[in-house]
PDB file of C-alpha atoms and ligand atoms in Angstrom:
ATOM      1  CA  UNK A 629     -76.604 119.064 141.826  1.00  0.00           C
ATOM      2  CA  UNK A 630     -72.784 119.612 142.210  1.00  0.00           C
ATOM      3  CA  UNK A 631     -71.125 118.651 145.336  1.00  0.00           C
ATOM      4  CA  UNK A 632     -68.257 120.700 145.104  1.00  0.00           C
ATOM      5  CA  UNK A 633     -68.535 124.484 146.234  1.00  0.00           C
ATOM      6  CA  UNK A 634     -65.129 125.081 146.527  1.00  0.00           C
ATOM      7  CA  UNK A 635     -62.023 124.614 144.775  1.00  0.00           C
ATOM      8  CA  UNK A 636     -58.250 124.983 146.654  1.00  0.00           C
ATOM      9  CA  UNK A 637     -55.502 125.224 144.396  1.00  0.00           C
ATOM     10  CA  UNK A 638     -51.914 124.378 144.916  1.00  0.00           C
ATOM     11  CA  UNK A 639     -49.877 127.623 143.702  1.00  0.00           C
ATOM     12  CA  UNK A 640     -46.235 125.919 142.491  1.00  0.00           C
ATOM     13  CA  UNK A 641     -46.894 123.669 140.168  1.00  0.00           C
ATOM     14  CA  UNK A 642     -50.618 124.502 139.800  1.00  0.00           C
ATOM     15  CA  UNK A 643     -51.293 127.598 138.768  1.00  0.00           C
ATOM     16  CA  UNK A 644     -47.871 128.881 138.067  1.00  0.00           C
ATOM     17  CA  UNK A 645     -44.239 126.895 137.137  1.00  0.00           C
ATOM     18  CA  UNK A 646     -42.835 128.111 140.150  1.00  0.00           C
ATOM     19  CA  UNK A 647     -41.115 123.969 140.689  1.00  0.00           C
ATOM     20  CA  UNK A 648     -38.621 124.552 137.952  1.00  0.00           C
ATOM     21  CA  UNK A 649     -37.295 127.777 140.250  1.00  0.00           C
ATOM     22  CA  UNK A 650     -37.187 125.629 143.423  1.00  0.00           C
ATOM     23  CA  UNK A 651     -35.706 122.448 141.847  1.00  0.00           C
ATOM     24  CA  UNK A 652     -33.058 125.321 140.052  1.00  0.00           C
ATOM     25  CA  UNK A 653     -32.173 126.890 144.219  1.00  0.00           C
ATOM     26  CA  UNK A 654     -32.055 124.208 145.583  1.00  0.00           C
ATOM     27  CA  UNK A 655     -29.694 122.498 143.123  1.00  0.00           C
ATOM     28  CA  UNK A 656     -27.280 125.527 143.579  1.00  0.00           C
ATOM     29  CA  UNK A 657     -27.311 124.885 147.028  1.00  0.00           C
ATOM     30  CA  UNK A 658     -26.739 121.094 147.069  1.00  0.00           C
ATOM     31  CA  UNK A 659     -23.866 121.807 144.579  1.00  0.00           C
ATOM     32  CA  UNK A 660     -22.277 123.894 146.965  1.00  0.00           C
ATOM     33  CA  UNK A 661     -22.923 121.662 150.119  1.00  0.00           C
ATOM     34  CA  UNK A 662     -21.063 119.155 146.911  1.00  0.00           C
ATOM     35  CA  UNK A 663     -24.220 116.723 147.410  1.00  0.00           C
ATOM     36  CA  UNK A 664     -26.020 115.064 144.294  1.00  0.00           C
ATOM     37  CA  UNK A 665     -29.173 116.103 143.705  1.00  0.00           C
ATOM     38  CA  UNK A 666     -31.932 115.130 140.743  1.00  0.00           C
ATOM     39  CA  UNK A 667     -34.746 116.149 139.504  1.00  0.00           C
ATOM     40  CA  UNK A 668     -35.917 112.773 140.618  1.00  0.00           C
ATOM     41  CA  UNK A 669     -35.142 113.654 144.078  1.00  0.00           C
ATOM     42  CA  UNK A 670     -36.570 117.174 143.575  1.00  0.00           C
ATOM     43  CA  UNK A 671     -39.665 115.079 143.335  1.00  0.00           C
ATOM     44  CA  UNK A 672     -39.671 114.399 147.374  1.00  0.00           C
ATOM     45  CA  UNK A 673     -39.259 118.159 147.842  1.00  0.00           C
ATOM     46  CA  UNK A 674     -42.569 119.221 146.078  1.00  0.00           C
ATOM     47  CA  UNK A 675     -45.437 120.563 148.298  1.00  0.00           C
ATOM     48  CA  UNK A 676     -43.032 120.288 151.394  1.00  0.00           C
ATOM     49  CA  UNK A 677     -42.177 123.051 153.746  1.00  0.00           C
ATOM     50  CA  UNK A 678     -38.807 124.373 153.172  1.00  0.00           C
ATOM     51  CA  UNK A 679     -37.027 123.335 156.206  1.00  0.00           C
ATOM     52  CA  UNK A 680     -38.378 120.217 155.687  1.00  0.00           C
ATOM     53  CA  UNK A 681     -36.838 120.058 152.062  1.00  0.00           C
ATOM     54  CA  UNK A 682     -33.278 121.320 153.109  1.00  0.00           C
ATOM     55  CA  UNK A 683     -33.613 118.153 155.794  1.00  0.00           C
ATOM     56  CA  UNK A 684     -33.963 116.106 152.623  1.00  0.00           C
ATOM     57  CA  UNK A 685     -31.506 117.625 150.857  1.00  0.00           C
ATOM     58  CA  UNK A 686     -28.758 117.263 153.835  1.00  0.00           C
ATOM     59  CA  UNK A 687     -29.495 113.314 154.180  1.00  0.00           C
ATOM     60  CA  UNK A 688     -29.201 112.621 150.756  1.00  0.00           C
ATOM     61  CA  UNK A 689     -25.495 113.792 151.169  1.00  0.00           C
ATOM     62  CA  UNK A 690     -25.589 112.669 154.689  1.00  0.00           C
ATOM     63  CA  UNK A 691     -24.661 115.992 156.144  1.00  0.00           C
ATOM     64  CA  UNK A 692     -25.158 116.165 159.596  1.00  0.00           C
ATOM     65  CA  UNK A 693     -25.040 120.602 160.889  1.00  0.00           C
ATOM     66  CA  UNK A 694     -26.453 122.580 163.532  1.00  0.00           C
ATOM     67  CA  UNK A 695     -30.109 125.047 163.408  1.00  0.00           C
ATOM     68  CA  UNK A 696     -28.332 127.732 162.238  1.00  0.00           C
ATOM     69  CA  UNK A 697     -26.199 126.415 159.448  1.00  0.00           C
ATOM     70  CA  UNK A 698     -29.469 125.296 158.332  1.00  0.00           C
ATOM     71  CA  UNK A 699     -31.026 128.410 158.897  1.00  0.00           C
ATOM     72  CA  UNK A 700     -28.401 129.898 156.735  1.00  0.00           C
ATOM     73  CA  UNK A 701     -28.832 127.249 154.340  1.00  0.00           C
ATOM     74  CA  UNK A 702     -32.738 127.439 154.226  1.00  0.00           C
ATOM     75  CA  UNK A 703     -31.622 131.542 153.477  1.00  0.00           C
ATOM     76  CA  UNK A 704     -29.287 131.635 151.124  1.00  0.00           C
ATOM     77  CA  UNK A 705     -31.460 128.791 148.892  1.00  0.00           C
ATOM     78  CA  UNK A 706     -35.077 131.443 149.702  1.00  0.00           C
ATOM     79  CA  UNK A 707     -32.676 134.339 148.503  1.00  0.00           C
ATOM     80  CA  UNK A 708     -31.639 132.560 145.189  1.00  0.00           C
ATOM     81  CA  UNK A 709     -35.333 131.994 144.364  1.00  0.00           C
ATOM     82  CA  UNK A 710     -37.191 135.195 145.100  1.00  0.00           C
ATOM     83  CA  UNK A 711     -34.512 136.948 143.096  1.00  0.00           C
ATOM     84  CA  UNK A 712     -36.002 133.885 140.320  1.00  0.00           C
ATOM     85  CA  UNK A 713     -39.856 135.376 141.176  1.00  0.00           C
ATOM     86  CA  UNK A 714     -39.283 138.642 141.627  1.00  0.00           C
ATOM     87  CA  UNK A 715     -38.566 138.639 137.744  1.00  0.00           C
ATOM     88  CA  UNK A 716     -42.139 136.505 137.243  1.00  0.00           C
ATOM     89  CA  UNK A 717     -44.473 137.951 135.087  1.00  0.00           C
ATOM     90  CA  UNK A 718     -48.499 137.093 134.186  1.00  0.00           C
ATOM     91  CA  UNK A 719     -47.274 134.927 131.343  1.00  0.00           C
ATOM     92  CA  UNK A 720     -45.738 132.701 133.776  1.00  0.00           C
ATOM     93  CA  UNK A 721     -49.286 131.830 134.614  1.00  0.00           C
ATOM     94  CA  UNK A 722     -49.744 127.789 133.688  1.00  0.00           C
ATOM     95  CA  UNK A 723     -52.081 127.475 130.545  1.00  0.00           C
ATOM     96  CA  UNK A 724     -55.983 127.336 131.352  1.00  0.00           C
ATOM     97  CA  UNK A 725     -55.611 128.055 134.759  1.00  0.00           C
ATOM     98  CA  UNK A 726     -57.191 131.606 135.238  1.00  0.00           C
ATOM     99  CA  UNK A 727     -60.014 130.638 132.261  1.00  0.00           C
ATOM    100  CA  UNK A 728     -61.007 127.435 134.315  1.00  0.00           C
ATOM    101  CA  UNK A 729     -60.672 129.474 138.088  1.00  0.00           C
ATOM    102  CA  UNK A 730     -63.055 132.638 135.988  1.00  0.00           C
ATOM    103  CA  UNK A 731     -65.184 130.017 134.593  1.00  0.00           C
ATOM    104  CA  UNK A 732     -65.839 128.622 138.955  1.00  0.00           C
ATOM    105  CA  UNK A 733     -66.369 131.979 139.485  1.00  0.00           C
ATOM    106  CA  UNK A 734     -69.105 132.914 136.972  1.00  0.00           C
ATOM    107  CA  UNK A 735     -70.792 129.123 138.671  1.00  0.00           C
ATOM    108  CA  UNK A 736     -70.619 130.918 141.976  1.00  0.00           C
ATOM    109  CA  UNK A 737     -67.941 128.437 143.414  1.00  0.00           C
ATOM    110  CA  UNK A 738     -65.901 129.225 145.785  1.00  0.00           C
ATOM    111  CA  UNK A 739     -61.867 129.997 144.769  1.00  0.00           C
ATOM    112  CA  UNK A 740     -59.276 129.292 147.138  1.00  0.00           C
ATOM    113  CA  UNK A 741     -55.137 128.755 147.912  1.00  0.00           C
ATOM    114  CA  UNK A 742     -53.635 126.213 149.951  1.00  0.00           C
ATOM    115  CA  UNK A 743     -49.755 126.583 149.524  1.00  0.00           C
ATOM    116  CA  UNK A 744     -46.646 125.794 152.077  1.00  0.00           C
ATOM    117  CA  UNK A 745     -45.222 128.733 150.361  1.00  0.00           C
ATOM    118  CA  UNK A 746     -44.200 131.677 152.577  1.00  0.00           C
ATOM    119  CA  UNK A 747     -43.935 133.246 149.032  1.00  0.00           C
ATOM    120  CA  UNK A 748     -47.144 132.780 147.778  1.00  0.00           C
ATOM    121  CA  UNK A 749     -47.694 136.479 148.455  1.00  0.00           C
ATOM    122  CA  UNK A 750     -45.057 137.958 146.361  1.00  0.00           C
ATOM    123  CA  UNK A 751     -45.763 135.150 143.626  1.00  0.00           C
ATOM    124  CA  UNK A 752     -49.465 136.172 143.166  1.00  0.00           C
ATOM    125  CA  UNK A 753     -48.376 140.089 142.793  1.00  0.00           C
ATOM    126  CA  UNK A 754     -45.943 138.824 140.462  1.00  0.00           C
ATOM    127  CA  UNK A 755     -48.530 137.447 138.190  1.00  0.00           C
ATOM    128  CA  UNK A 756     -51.304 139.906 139.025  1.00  0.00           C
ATOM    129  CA  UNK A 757     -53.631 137.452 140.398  1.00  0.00           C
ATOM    130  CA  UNK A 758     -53.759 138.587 144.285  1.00  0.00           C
ATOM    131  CA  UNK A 759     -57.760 139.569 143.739  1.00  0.00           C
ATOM    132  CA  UNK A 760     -58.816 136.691 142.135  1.00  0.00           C
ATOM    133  CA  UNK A 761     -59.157 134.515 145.179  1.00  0.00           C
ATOM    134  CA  UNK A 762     -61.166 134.298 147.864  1.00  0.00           C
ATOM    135  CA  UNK A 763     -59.101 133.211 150.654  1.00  0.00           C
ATOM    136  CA  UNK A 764     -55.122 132.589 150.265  1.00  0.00           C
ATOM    137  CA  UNK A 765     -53.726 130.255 152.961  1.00  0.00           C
ATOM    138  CA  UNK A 766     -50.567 129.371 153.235  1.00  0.00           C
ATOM    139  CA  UNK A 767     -46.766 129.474 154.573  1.00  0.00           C
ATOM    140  CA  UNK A 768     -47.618 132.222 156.564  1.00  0.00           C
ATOM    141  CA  UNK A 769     -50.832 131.229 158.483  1.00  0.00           C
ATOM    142  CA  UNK A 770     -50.656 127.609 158.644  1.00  0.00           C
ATOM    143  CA  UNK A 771     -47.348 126.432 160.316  1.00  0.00           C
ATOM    144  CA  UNK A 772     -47.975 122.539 159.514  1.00  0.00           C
ATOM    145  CA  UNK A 773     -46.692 121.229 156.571  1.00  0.00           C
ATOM    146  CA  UNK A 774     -48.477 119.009 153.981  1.00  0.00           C
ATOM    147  CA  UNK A 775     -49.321 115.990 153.872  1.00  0.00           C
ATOM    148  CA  UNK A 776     -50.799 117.608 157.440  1.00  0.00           C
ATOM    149  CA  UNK A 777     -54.110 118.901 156.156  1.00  0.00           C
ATOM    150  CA  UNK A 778     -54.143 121.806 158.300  1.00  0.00           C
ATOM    151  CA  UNK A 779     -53.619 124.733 155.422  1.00  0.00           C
ATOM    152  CA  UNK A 780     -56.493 123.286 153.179  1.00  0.00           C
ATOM    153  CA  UNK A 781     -59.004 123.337 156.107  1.00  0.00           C
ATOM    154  CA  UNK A 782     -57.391 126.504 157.149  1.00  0.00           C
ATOM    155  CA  UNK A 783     -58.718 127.390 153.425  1.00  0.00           C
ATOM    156  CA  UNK A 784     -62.008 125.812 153.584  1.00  0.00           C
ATOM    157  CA  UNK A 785     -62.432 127.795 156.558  1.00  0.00           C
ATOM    158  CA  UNK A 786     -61.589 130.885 155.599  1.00  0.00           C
ATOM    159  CA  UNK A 787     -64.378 130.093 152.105  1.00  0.00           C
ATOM    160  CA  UNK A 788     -66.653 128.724 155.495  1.00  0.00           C
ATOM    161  CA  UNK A 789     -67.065 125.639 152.645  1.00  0.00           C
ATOM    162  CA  UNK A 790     -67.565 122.143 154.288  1.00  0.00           C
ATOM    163  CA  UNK A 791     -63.956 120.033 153.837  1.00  0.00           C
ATOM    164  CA  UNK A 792     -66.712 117.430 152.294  1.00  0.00           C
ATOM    165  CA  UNK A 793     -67.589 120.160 149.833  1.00  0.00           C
ATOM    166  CA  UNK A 794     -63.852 121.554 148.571  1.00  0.00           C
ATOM    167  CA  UNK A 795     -62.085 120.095 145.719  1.00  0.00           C
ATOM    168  CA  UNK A 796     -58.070 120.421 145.884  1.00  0.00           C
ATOM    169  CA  UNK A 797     -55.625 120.713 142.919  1.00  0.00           C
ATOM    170  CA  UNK A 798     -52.398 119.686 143.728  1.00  0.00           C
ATOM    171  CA  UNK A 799     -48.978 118.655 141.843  1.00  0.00           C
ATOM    172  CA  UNK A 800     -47.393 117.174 145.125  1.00  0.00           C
ATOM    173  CA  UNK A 801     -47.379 113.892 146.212  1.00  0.00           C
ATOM    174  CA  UNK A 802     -47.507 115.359 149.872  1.00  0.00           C
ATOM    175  CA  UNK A 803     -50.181 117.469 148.464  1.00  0.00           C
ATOM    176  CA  UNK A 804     -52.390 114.697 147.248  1.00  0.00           C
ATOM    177  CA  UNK A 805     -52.244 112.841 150.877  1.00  0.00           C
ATOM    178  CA  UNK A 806     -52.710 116.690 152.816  1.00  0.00           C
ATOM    179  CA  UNK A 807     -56.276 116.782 150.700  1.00  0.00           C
ATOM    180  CA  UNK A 808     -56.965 112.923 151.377  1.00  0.00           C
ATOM    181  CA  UNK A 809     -56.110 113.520 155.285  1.00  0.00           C
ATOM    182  CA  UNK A 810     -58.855 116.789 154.656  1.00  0.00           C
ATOM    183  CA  UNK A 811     -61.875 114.725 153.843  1.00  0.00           C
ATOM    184  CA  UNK A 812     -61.267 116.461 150.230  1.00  0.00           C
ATOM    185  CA  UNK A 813     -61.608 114.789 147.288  1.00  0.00           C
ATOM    186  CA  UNK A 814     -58.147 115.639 145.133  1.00  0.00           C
ATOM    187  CA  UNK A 815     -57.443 116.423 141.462  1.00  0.00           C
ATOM    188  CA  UNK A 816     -54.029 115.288 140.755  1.00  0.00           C
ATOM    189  CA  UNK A 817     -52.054 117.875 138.155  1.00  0.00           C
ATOM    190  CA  UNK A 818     -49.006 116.120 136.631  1.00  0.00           C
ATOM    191  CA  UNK A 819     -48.366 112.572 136.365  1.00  0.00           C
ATOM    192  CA  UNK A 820     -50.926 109.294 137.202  1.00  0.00           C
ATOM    193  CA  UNK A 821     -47.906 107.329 137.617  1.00  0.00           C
ATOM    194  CA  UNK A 822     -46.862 109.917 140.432  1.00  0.00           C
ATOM    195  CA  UNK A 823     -50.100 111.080 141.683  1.00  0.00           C
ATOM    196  CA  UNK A 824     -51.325 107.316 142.305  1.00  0.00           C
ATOM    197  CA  UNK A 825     -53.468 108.150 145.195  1.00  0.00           C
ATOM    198  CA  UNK A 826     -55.627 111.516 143.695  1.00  0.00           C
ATOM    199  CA  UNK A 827     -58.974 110.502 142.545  1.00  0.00           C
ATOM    200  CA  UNK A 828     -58.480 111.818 138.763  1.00  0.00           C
ATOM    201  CA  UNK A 829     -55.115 113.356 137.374  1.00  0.00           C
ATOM    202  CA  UNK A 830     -54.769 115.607 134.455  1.00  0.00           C
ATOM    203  CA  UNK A 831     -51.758 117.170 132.830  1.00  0.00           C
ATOM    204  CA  UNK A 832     -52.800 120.758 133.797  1.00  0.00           C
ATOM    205  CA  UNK A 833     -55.501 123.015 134.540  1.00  0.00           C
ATOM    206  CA  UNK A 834     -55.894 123.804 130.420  1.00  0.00           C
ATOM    207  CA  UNK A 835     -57.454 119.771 130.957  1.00  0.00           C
ATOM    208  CA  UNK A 836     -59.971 121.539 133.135  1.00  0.00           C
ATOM    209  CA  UNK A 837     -63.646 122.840 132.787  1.00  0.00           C
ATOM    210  CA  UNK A 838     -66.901 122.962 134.916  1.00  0.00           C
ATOM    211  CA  UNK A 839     -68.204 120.049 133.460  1.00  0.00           C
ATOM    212  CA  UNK A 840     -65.357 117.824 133.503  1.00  0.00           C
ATOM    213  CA  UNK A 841     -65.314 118.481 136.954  1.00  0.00           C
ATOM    214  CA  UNK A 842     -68.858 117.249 137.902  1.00  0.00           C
ATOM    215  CA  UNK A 843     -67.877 113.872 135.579  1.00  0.00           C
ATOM    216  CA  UNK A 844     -64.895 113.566 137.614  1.00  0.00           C
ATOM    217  CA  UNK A 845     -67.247 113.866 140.663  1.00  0.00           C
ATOM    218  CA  UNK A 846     -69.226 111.057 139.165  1.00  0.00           C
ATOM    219  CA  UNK A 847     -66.453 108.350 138.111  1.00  0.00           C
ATOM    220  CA  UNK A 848     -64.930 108.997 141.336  1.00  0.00           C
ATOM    221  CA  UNK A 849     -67.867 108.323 143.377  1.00  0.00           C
ATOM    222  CA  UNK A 850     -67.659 111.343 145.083  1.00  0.00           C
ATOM    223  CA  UNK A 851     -71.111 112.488 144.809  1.00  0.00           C
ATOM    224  CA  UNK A 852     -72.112 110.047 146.528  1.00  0.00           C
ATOM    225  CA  UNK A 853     -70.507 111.111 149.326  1.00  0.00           C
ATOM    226  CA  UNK A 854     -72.955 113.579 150.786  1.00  0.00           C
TER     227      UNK A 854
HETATM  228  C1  LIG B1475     -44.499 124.717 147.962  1.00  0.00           C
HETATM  229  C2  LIG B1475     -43.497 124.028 147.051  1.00  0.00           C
HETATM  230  C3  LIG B1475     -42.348 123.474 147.865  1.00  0.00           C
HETATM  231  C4  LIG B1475     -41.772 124.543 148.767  1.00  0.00           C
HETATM  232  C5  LIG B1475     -42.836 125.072 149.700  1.00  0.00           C
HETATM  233  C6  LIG B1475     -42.320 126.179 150.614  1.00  0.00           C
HETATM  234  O1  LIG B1475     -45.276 123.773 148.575  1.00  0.00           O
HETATM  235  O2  LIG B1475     -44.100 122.996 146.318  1.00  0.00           O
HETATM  236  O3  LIG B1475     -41.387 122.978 146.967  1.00  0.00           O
HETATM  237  O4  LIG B1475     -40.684 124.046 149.508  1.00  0.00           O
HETATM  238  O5  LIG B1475     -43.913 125.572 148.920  1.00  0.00           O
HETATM  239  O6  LIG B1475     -42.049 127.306 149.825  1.00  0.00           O
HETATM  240  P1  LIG B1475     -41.300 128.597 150.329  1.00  0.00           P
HETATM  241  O7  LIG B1475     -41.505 129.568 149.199  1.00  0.00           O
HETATM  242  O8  LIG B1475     -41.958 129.049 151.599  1.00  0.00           O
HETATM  243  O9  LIG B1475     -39.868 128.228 150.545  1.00  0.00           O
HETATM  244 MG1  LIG B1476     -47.196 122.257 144.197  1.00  0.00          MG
END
């Protein structure tokens, strides 16, 4: 018998490549506040909220500015990447993703979202996946940020599947902890070296099927949980 009847999925990162477009805004914007930014600091910006990020962003050039330069910051940096997703289309989707997520349907498991995005929306349109889900929470009905597990219960919730019972794919260090602080057990996408604290990590969701999933349960001890 599985444990898991539910399955919350990041978005960016996850299910589509949305990171590079982030990482690519908010590197305009740090070269115009003239602060250096990486791809190794973009790393600290994954899975966080976006004022959040721009706070990151401003210490590492340790720029000190009032709410509403930031507010125009946080703007001009959100205007720069919708007009990046706005041109998304369904091949943007990540490989294996919508085969694994069809394959948890046909099993009668639950399909969920659990983004920070305020964009996940417009993203999901873009890629012509807003029906596929069950429940979408995110940026716009859960106000605390991740590692704060509040949008993947919000998720659970909305599935009315058990936080013991939900699975969550992230790509976000944040992300990984927001699941862990859920009671959830986590499937790291990316990096072991990264994801360190997820109870399994693959490269991407193409590393996915039904029956990896109840092995993963197994190795992990999960199971065992109930
Ligand atoms: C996701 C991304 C973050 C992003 C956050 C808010 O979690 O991983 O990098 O900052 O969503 O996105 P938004 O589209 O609302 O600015
Ligand atoms: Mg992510």
């Amino acid at each position: 018998m599985m444990r898991t009847a539910a399955c919350i999925f990041d978005l960016d990162g996850v299910i589509v490549d949305t990171a590079r477009y982030h990482f690519l805004a908010w590197k305009k914007l740090a070269d115009q506040l003239g602060v250096h930014f990486t791809e190794e600091d973009n790393e600290r910006l994954k899975g966080v909220s976006r004022m959040a990020s721009l706070n990151i962003i401003l210490e590492l050039g340790d720029i000190k500015t009032d709410e509403i330069s930031k507010v125009r910051y946080a703007t001009l940096k959100n205007n720069w990447y919708v007009d990046f997703i706005n041109k998304m289309t369904p091949g943007e989707l990540l490989p294996g993703s919508i085969d694994f997520i069809m394959e948890l349907k046909k099993a009668k498991i639950r399909v969920a979202i659990g983004s920070a995005s305020k964009n996940t929306p417009l993203i999901l349109m873009r890629v012509g996946i807003l029906q596929l889900f069950d429940a979408v929470a995110d940026g716009n009905n859960v106000s605390k940020a991740k590692p704060n597990p509040d949008v993947f219960l919000k998720a659970a919730e909305m599935v009315n599947i058990k936080p013991q019972n939900c699975v969550v794919f992230e790509d976000a260090i944040a992300g990984v902890q927001a699941a862990l602080n859920a009671g959830m057990m986590c499937i790291g996408i990316g990096s072991p070296k990264i994801l360190t604290e997820a109870h399994f990590v693959v490269s991407g969701l193409k590393d996915m099927n039904l029956e990896k999933l109840l092995t993963i349960e197994k190795i992990s001890g999960y199971e065992k949980l109930l």
